[in-house]
PDB file of C-alpha atoms in Angstrom:
ATOM      1  CA  MET A 254       0.000   0.000   0.000  1.00 61.00           C
ATOM      2  CA  SER A 255       1.291   3.461  -0.923  1.00 80.00           C
ATOM      3  CA  GLU A 256       2.344   5.782   1.863  1.00 92.00           C
ATOM      4  CA  LYS A 257       0.007   8.670   2.654  1.00 95.00           C
ATOM      5  CA  VAL A 258       1.705  12.005   1.985  1.00 96.00           C
ATOM      6  CA  LEU A 259      -1.310  13.988   3.206  1.00 96.00           C
ATOM      7  CA  GLU A 260      -3.933  13.083   5.809  1.00 97.00           C
ATOM      8  CA  VAL A 261      -6.730  15.491   6.706  1.00 97.00           C
ATOM      9  CA  ASP A 262      -9.055  14.467   9.537  1.00 97.00           C
ATOM     10  CA  SER A 263     -12.234  16.337  10.539  1.00 97.00           C
ATOM     11  CA  LEU A 264     -10.696  19.655   9.480  1.00 96.00           C
ATOM     12  CA  VAL A 265     -12.433  22.858  10.525  1.00 96.00           C
ATOM     13  CA  GLY A 266     -10.823  25.886   8.923  1.00 94.00           C
ATOM     14  CA  GLY A 267     -11.481  29.590   8.569  1.00 94.00           C
ATOM     15  CA  TYR A 268     -10.337  33.031   9.544  1.00 93.00           C
ATOM     16  CA  ARG A 269     -10.529  34.838  12.893  1.00 89.00           C
ATOM     17  CA  GLY A 270     -12.730  32.114  14.316  1.00 84.00           C
ATOM     18  CA  VAL A 271     -15.238  32.205  11.444  1.00 92.00           C
ATOM     19  CA  GLU A 272     -15.640  28.703  10.016  1.00 94.00           C
ATOM     20  CA  VAL A 273     -15.292  28.363   6.249  1.00 95.00           C
ATOM     21  CA  VAL A 274     -14.825  24.573   6.000  1.00 96.00           C
ATOM     22  CA  ARG A 275     -16.247  22.011   8.412  1.00 96.00           C
ATOM     23  CA  ASP A 276     -15.570  18.339   9.089  1.00 96.00           C
ATOM     24  CA  VAL A 277     -13.444  17.816   5.965  1.00 97.00           C
ATOM     25  CA  SER A 278     -11.517  14.516   5.845  1.00 98.00           C
ATOM     26  CA  PHE A 279      -9.476  13.047   2.988  1.00 98.00           C
ATOM     27  CA  SER A 280      -6.020  11.754   2.148  1.00 97.00           C
ATOM     28  CA  VAL A 281      -3.525  11.759  -0.723  1.00 98.00           C
ATOM     29  CA  ALA A 282      -1.191   8.820  -1.280  1.00 97.00           C
ATOM     30  CA  GLU A 283       2.103   8.607  -3.129  1.00 96.00           C
ATOM     31  CA  GLY A 284       1.532   8.691  -6.881  1.00 96.00           C
ATOM     32  CA  GLU A 285      -2.111   9.720  -6.468  1.00 98.00           C
ATOM     33  CA  VAL A 286      -3.795  12.796  -7.931  1.00 98.00           C
ATOM     34  CA  VAL A 287      -6.789  13.968  -5.889  1.00 98.00           C
ATOM     35  CA  ALA A 288      -8.992  16.765  -7.245  1.00 97.00           C
ATOM     36  CA  LEU A 289     -10.643  19.110  -4.765  1.00 96.00           C
ATOM     37  CA  LEU A 290     -13.573  20.596  -6.670  1.00 94.00           C
ATOM     38  CA  GLY A 291     -16.307  23.112  -5.972  1.00 89.00           C
ATOM     39  CA  PRO A 292     -17.680  26.514  -6.968  1.00 86.00           C
ATOM     40  CA  ASN A 293     -16.275  29.846  -5.866  1.00 86.00           C
ATOM     41  CA  GLY A 294     -16.634  30.252  -2.121  1.00 88.00           C
ATOM     42  CA  ALA A 295     -16.886  26.518  -1.421  1.00 92.00           C
ATOM     43  CA  GLY A 296     -13.770  26.526   0.775  1.00 94.00           C
ATOM     44  CA  LYS A 297     -11.247  24.967  -1.599  1.00 94.00           C
ATOM     45  CA  THR A 298      -8.490  27.546  -1.161  1.00 91.00           C
ATOM     46  CA  THR A 299      -9.083  27.766   2.594  1.00 94.00           C
ATOM     47  CA  THR A 300      -8.597  24.011   2.774  1.00 95.00           C
ATOM     48  CA  LEU A 301      -5.404  24.252   0.726  1.00 93.00           C
ATOM     49  CA  LEU A 302      -3.931  27.097   2.777  1.00 91.00           C
ATOM     50  CA  THR A 303      -4.736  25.267   6.005  1.00 92.00           C
ATOM     51  CA  VAL A 304      -3.135  22.075   4.731  1.00 91.00           C
ATOM     52  CA  ALA A 305      -0.042  24.078   3.745  1.00 89.00           C
ATOM     53  CA  GLY A 306       0.202  25.547   7.236  1.00 87.00           C
ATOM     54  CA  LEU A 307      -0.450  29.100   6.075  1.00 87.00           C
ATOM     55  CA  VAL A 308      -3.766  29.262   7.949  1.00 89.00           C
ATOM     56  CA  ARG A 309      -4.096  27.781  11.430  1.00 89.00           C
ATOM     57  CA  PRO A 310      -6.899  25.177  11.675  1.00 91.00           C
ATOM     58  CA  ILE A 311      -9.789  25.857  14.023  1.00 93.00           C
ATOM     59  CA  GLY A 312     -10.269  22.143  14.625  1.00 94.00           C
ATOM     60  CA  GLY A 313      -9.300  18.700  13.363  1.00 95.00           C
ATOM     61  CA  SER A 314      -5.842  17.646  12.263  1.00 93.00           C
ATOM     62  CA  VAL A 315      -3.566  17.692   9.230  1.00 94.00           C
ATOM     63  CA  ARG A 316      -0.546  15.461   8.696  1.00 93.00           C
ATOM     64  CA  VAL A 317       1.835  16.304   5.871  1.00 92.00           C
ATOM     65  CA  LEU A 318       4.565  13.808   4.991  1.00 90.00           C
ATOM     66  CA  GLY A 319       3.945  12.068   8.301  1.00 88.00           C
ATOM     67  CA  ARG A 320       4.251  15.212  10.414  1.00 85.00           C
ATOM     68  CA  ALA A 321       1.534  17.221  12.168  1.00 84.00           C
ATOM     69  CA  ALA A 322       1.234  20.363  10.037  1.00 78.00           C
ATOM     70  CA  GLY A 323       0.429  22.658  12.955  1.00 70.00           C
ATOM     71  CA  LYS A 324       3.499  21.568  14.895  1.00 73.00           C
ATOM     72  CA  GLU A 325       6.000  21.714  12.057  1.00 74.00           C
ATOM     73  CA  PRO A 326       7.142  24.995  10.447  1.00 76.00           C
ATOM     74  CA  THR A 327       5.951  25.317   6.871  1.00 79.00           C
ATOM     75  CA  SER A 328       9.547  25.965   5.786  1.00 80.00           C
ATOM     76  CA  ARG A 329      10.601  22.602   7.196  1.00 83.00           C
ATOM     77  CA  LEU A 330       7.734  20.802   5.473  1.00 83.00           C
ATOM     78  CA  ALA A 331       8.815  22.491   2.241  1.00 83.00           C
ATOM     79  CA  ARG A 332      12.357  21.198   2.684  1.00 83.00           C
ATOM     80  CA  ARG A 333      10.950  17.701   3.201  1.00 86.00           C
ATOM     81  CA  GLY A 334       9.086  17.855  -0.100  1.00 90.00           C
ATOM     82  CA  MET A 335       5.864  19.884   0.172  1.00 92.00           C
ATOM     83  CA  VAL A 336       5.453  22.304  -2.736  1.00 90.00           C
ATOM     84  CA  MET A 337       2.517  24.601  -3.488  1.00 88.00           C
ATOM     85  CA  VAL A 338       1.782  26.545  -6.673  1.00 87.00           C
ATOM     86  CA  PRO A 339      -0.577  29.400  -5.670  1.00 78.00           C
ATOM     87  CA  ASP A 340      -3.254  30.822  -7.932  1.00 70.00           C
ATOM     88  CA  ASP A 341      -1.136  33.966  -8.522  1.00 71.00           C
ATOM     89  CA  ARG A 342       1.751  31.697  -9.695  1.00 68.00           C
ATOM     90  CA  GLY A 343       4.339  33.318  -7.396  1.00 73.00           C
ATOM     91  CA  LEU A 344       6.764  34.319 -10.155  1.00 80.00           C
ATOM     92  CA  PHE A 345       9.259  37.191 -10.529  1.00 79.00           C
ATOM     93  CA  GLY A 346       8.483  38.972 -13.788  1.00 79.00           C
ATOM     94  CA  GLU A 347      11.990  40.362 -14.273  1.00 80.00           C
ATOM     95  CA  LEU A 348      13.645  36.944 -14.276  1.00 88.00           C
ATOM     96  CA  SER A 349      14.067  34.814 -17.367  1.00 86.00           C
ATOM     97  CA  VAL A 350      12.536  31.361 -17.521  1.00 86.00           C
ATOM     98  CA  ALA A 351      16.012  29.846 -17.123  1.00 84.00           C
ATOM     99  CA  ASP A 352      16.781  31.979 -14.050  1.00 83.00           C
ATOM    100  CA  THR A 353      13.391  31.150 -12.521  1.00 84.00           C
ATOM    101  CA  LEU A 354      14.141  27.449 -12.733  1.00 84.00           C
ATOM    102  CA  ARG A 355      17.685  27.914 -11.449  1.00 81.00           C
ATOM    103  CA  LEU A 356      16.293  29.770  -8.436  1.00 78.00           C
ATOM    104  CA  ALA A 357      13.808  26.979  -7.747  1.00 77.00           C
ATOM    105  CA  GLN A 358      16.492  24.359  -8.324  1.00 70.00           C
ATOM    106  CA  ARG A 359      18.844  25.360  -5.515  1.00 60.00           C
ATOM    107  CA  SER A 360      19.244  21.751  -4.382  1.00 52.00           C
ATOM    108  CA  ARG A 361      19.556  20.575  -8.013  1.00 48.00           C
ATOM    109  CA  VAL A 362      17.280  17.632  -7.314  1.00 53.00           C
ATOM    110  CA  ARG A 363      16.098  17.407 -10.906  1.00 53.00           C
ATOM    111  CA  LYS A 364      17.791  18.342 -14.156  1.00 57.00           C
ATOM    112  CA  ASN A 365      16.118  21.007 -16.268  1.00 59.00           C
ATOM    113  CA  ASP A 366      16.124  18.581 -19.192  1.00 62.00           C
ATOM    114  CA  ASP A 367      13.764  16.328 -17.234  1.00 70.00           C
ATOM    115  CA  VAL A 368      11.298  19.177 -16.825  1.00 76.00           C
ATOM    116  CA  VAL A 369      11.538  20.101 -20.513  1.00 73.00           C
ATOM    117  CA  ASP A 370      10.693  16.486 -21.327  1.00 74.00           C
ATOM    118  CA  LEU A 371       7.465  16.933 -19.344  1.00 76.00           C
ATOM    119  CA  LEU A 372       6.818  20.462 -20.659  1.00 82.00           C
ATOM    120  CA  PRO A 373       8.529  20.650 -24.087  1.00 79.00           C
ATOM    121  CA  ALA A 374       6.947  24.030 -24.889  1.00 80.00           C
ATOM    122  CA  LEU A 375       9.350  25.542 -22.344  1.00 80.00           C
ATOM    123  CA  ARG A 376      12.377  25.117 -24.591  1.00 83.00           C
ATOM    124  CA  PRO A 377      11.828  28.108 -26.941  1.00 84.00           C
ATOM    125  CA  LEU A 378      10.997  30.326 -23.932  1.00 86.00           C
ATOM    126  CA  TRP A 379      14.244  29.651 -22.078  1.00 82.00           C
ATOM    127  CA  ARG A 380      15.762  33.171 -22.319  1.00 86.00           C
ATOM    128  CA  ARG A 381      12.546  35.190 -22.253  1.00 89.00           C
ATOM    129  CA  ARG A 382      11.503  37.302 -19.274  1.00 90.00           C
ATOM    130  CA  VAL A 383       8.568  35.890 -17.351  1.00 87.00           C
ATOM    131  CA  ALA A 384       6.714  39.227 -17.515  1.00 90.00           C
ATOM    132  CA  LEU A 385       6.606  38.974 -21.326  1.00 88.00           C
ATOM    133  CA  LEU A 386       4.988  35.541 -21.376  1.00 88.00           C
ATOM    134  CA  SER A 387       1.317  34.777 -21.871  1.00 87.00           C
ATOM    135  CA  GLY A 388      -0.797  33.576 -18.965  1.00 83.00           C
ATOM    136  CA  GLY A 389      -0.555  29.991 -20.121  1.00 82.00           C
ATOM    137  CA  GLU A 390       3.214  30.226 -20.512  1.00 86.00           C
ATOM    138  CA  GLN A 391       3.571  31.750 -17.044  1.00 88.00           C
ATOM    139  CA  GLN A 392       1.514  28.941 -15.550  1.00 86.00           C
ATOM    140  CA  MET A 393       3.756  26.449 -17.305  1.00 85.00           C
ATOM    141  CA  VAL A 394       6.834  28.144 -15.787  1.00 86.00           C
ATOM    142  CA  ALA A 395       5.243  28.091 -12.316  1.00 87.00           C
ATOM    143  CA  LEU A 396       4.552  24.381 -12.690  1.00 87.00           C
ATOM    144  CA  ALA A 397       8.078  23.742 -13.985  1.00 86.00           C
ATOM    145  CA  ALA A 398       9.543  25.609 -10.995  1.00 86.00           C
ATOM    146  CA  ALA A 399       7.615  23.232  -8.745  1.00 86.00           C
ATOM    147  CA  LEU A 400       8.614  20.118 -10.679  1.00 86.00           C
ATOM    148  CA  VAL A 401      12.363  20.820 -10.571  1.00 86.00           C
ATOM    149  CA  ARG A 402      12.176  20.428  -6.805  1.00 84.00           C
ATOM    150  CA  ARG A 403      10.861  16.872  -7.221  1.00 87.00           C
ATOM    151  CA  PRO A 404       8.088  17.308  -4.641  1.00 91.00           C
ATOM    152  CA  ARG A 405       6.673  14.465  -2.586  1.00 94.00           C
ATOM    153  CA  LEU A 406       3.432  16.437  -2.175  1.00 96.00           C
ATOM    154  CA  LEU A 407       2.441  18.972  -4.842  1.00 95.00           C
ATOM    155  CA  MET A 408      -0.528  21.273  -4.268  1.00 94.00           C
ATOM    156  CA  LEU A 409      -1.946  23.286  -7.159  1.00 93.00           C
ATOM    157  CA  ASP A 410      -4.448  26.099  -6.613  1.00 90.00           C
ATOM    158  CA  GLU A 411      -6.831  26.886  -9.498  1.00 85.00           C
ATOM    159  CA  MET A 412      -4.308  26.254 -12.255  1.00 82.00           C
ATOM    160  CA  SER A 413      -6.952  26.833 -14.922  1.00 80.00           C
ATOM    161  CA  LEU A 414      -7.721  30.460 -13.998  1.00 77.00           C
ATOM    162  CA  GLY A 415      -7.791  32.552 -17.159  1.00 75.00           C
ATOM    163  CA  LEU A 416      -6.425  29.769 -19.357  1.00 80.00           C
ATOM    164  CA  ALA A 417      -7.876  27.979 -22.364  1.00 79.00           C
ATOM    165  CA  PRO A 418      -8.986  24.391 -21.621  1.00 79.00           C
ATOM    166  CA  GLN A 419      -6.471  22.875 -24.060  1.00 80.00           C
ATOM    167  CA  ILE A 420      -3.596  24.614 -22.227  1.00 82.00           C
ATOM    168  CA  VAL A 421      -4.832  23.341 -18.864  1.00 84.00           C
ATOM    169  CA  THR A 422      -5.197  19.825 -20.264  1.00 85.00           C
ATOM    170  CA  GLY A 423      -1.556  19.890 -21.372  1.00 85.00           C
ATOM    171  CA  LEU A 424      -0.328  21.133 -17.997  1.00 86.00           C
ATOM    172  CA  LEU A 425      -2.354  18.533 -16.123  1.00 90.00           C
ATOM    173  CA  GLY A 426      -0.955  15.869 -18.433  1.00 89.00           C
ATOM    174  CA  ALA A 427       2.514  16.808 -17.181  1.00 88.00           C
ATOM    175  CA  VAL A 428       1.287  16.601 -13.583  1.00 91.00           C
ATOM    176  CA  ARG A 429      -0.199  13.174 -14.229  1.00 93.00           C
ATOM    177  CA  SER A 430       3.042  11.965 -15.823  1.00 91.00           C
ATOM    178  CA  MET A 431       5.076  13.214 -12.872  1.00 90.00           C
ATOM    179  CA  ALA A 432       2.804  11.497 -10.358  1.00 94.00           C
ATOM    180  CA  ASP A 433       3.041   8.214 -12.261  1.00 94.00           C
ATOM    181  CA  ARG A 434       6.799   8.434 -12.806  1.00 90.00           C
ATOM    182  CA  ASP A 435       8.021   9.849  -9.506  1.00 90.00           C
ATOM    183  CA  GLY A 436       5.298   8.803  -7.067  1.00 94.00           C
ATOM    184  CA  THR A 437       4.404  12.400  -6.236  1.00 95.00           C
ATOM    185  CA  GLY A 438       1.107  12.877  -4.418  1.00 97.00           C
ATOM    186  CA  VAL A 439      -0.927  15.741  -5.894  1.00 97.00           C
ATOM    187  CA  LEU A 440      -3.772  17.795  -4.436  1.00 97.00           C
ATOM    188  CA  LEU A 441      -5.373  19.614  -7.336  1.00 95.00           C
ATOM    189  CA  VAL A 442      -7.689  22.438  -6.276  1.00 93.00           C
ATOM    190  CA  GLU A 443      -9.873  23.272  -9.237  1.00 87.00           C
ATOM    191  CA  GLN A 444     -13.184  24.861 -10.147  1.00 80.00           C
ATOM    192  CA  HIS A 445     -13.475  23.240 -13.579  1.00 80.00           C
ATOM    193  CA  ALA A 446     -14.425  19.618 -13.113  1.00 85.00           C
ATOM    194  CA  ARG A 447     -13.914  18.328 -16.649  1.00 83.00           C
ATOM    195  CA  VAL A 448     -10.185  18.919 -16.960  1.00 83.00           C
ATOM    196  CA  ALA A 449      -9.488  18.047 -13.319  1.00 90.00           C
ATOM    197  CA  LEU A 450     -11.281  14.699 -13.442  1.00 93.00           C
ATOM    198  CA  GLY A 451      -9.394  13.773 -16.603  1.00 90.00           C
ATOM    199  CA  ALA A 452      -6.062  13.839 -14.740  1.00 93.00           C
ATOM    200  CA  SER A 453      -7.202  12.628 -11.304  1.00 96.00           C
ATOM    201  CA  ASP A 454      -7.588   9.306  -9.542  1.00 97.00           C
ATOM    202  CA  ARG A 455     -10.147  10.519  -7.005  1.00 97.00           C
ATOM    203  CA  ALA A 456     -12.219  13.648  -6.489  1.00 97.00           C
ATOM    204  CA  ILE A 457     -13.811  15.499  -3.599  1.00 96.00           C
ATOM    205  CA  VAL A 458     -16.520  18.099  -4.161  1.00 93.00           C
ATOM    206  CA  LEU A 459     -16.961  20.864  -1.594  1.00 93.00           C
ATOM    207  CA  ARG A 460     -20.173  22.832  -1.262  1.00 91.00           C
ATOM    208  CA  HIS A 461     -20.706  25.487   1.390  1.00 92.00           C
ATOM    209  CA  GLY A 462     -17.555  24.341   3.165  1.00 95.00           C
ATOM    210  CA  GLU A 463     -18.551  20.683   3.482  1.00 95.00           C
ATOM    211  CA  ILE A 464     -17.933  17.536   1.426  1.00 95.00           C
ATOM    212  CA  ALA A 465     -20.896  17.017  -0.897  1.00 92.00           C
ATOM    213  CA  LEU A 466     -19.470  14.255  -3.119  1.00 92.00           C
ATOM    214  CA  GLU A 467     -16.400  12.056  -3.076  1.00 95.00           C
ATOM    215  CA  GLY A 468     -15.162   8.939  -4.816  1.00 96.00           C
ATOM    216  CA  ASP A 469     -13.025   7.806  -7.717  1.00 95.00           C
ATOM    217  CA  ARG A 470     -13.019  10.073 -10.740  1.00 94.00           C
ATOM    218  CA  HIS A 471     -15.399   7.897 -12.744  1.00 93.00           C
ATOM    219  CA  ASP A 472     -17.939   7.720  -9.921  1.00 93.00           C
ATOM    220  CA  VAL A 473     -17.850  11.454  -9.258  1.00 92.00           C
ATOM    221  CA  GLY A 474     -17.983  12.224 -12.974  1.00 90.00           C
ATOM    222  CA  SER A 475     -20.992   9.940 -13.457  1.00 89.00           C
ATOM    223  CA  ARG A 476     -22.824  11.461 -10.524  1.00 87.00           C
ATOM    224  CA  LEU A 477     -22.229  14.939 -11.842  1.00 82.00           C
ATOM    225  CA  GLU A 478     -23.424  13.884 -15.289  1.00 79.00           C
ATOM    226  CA  ALA A 479     -26.531  12.345 -13.695  1.00 77.00           C
ATOM    227  CA  GLY A 480     -27.644  15.648 -12.240  1.00 67.00           C
ATOM    228  CA  GLU A 481     -25.636  16.210  -9.134  1.00 57.00           C
ATOM    229  CA  GLY A 482     -23.703  18.896 -11.013  1.00 54.00           C
ATOM    230  CA  SER A 483     -25.742  21.474  -9.111  1.00 56.00           C
ATOM    231  CA  TYR A 484     -23.067  21.053  -6.481  1.00 53.00           C
ATOM    232  CA  LEU A 485     -20.714  22.835  -8.836  1.00 55.00           C
ATOM    233  CA  GLY A 486     -22.907  25.022 -10.992  1.00 48.00           C
ATOM    234  CA  ASP A 487     -23.250  25.206 -14.753  1.00 41.00           C
ATOM    235  CA  ALA A 488     -19.858  26.855 -15.308  1.00 38.00           C
ATOM    236  CA  VAL A 489     -17.941  23.911 -13.918  1.00 43.00           C
ATOM    237  CA  SER A 490     -20.017  20.865 -14.686  1.00 44.00           C
ATOM    238  CA  PRO A 491     -18.285  18.096 -16.660  1.00 44.00           C
TER     239      PRO A 491
END
């Protein structure tokens, strides 16, 4: 059985004592891609930030890479292999693509050629400044900067924001390949169910801060197709 890289148990999360998510439990194993779905305001990002240790949980527990997230500094969890790509991509516009990857690759855990194999469209962008790239190209650079660190747990927040579906499908294909090849566990926070389910093993749907649906991707997809898509809304149904 694969080791669990993330375990969330009865999580209650929010801000200044106001609950945003309640009684949320799930896990992510090595080599598994789990999609966390739901409409705007469902609590997806709050869950992600709490898991990453950036927001203190109100209740419940989170274990990341075998350690209690609330008792371990986020910086230490990052050194042990937790990597998050935020929805704003977290890039420096003045740097070139090459310099961005060199900065992320301080420990040189993965060769740049390996990342280009996963994301071949990076190659012609190598010397260009990040600020001059399109939104899709910037998202690809943000993902590449995460992949060069060879994460054990990769968390992606709304990677599809502002991007064409075909671009997102290509990026998620690289994520799927990395999970299969390296055994990376992936938590994919996403509003658009169709592309997320295509790359995932399992899916969890949040609605009003609580789990409304969960199961393997085929089960969740079928239930959404059968009419339970109201959990997500028309804009994000499969």
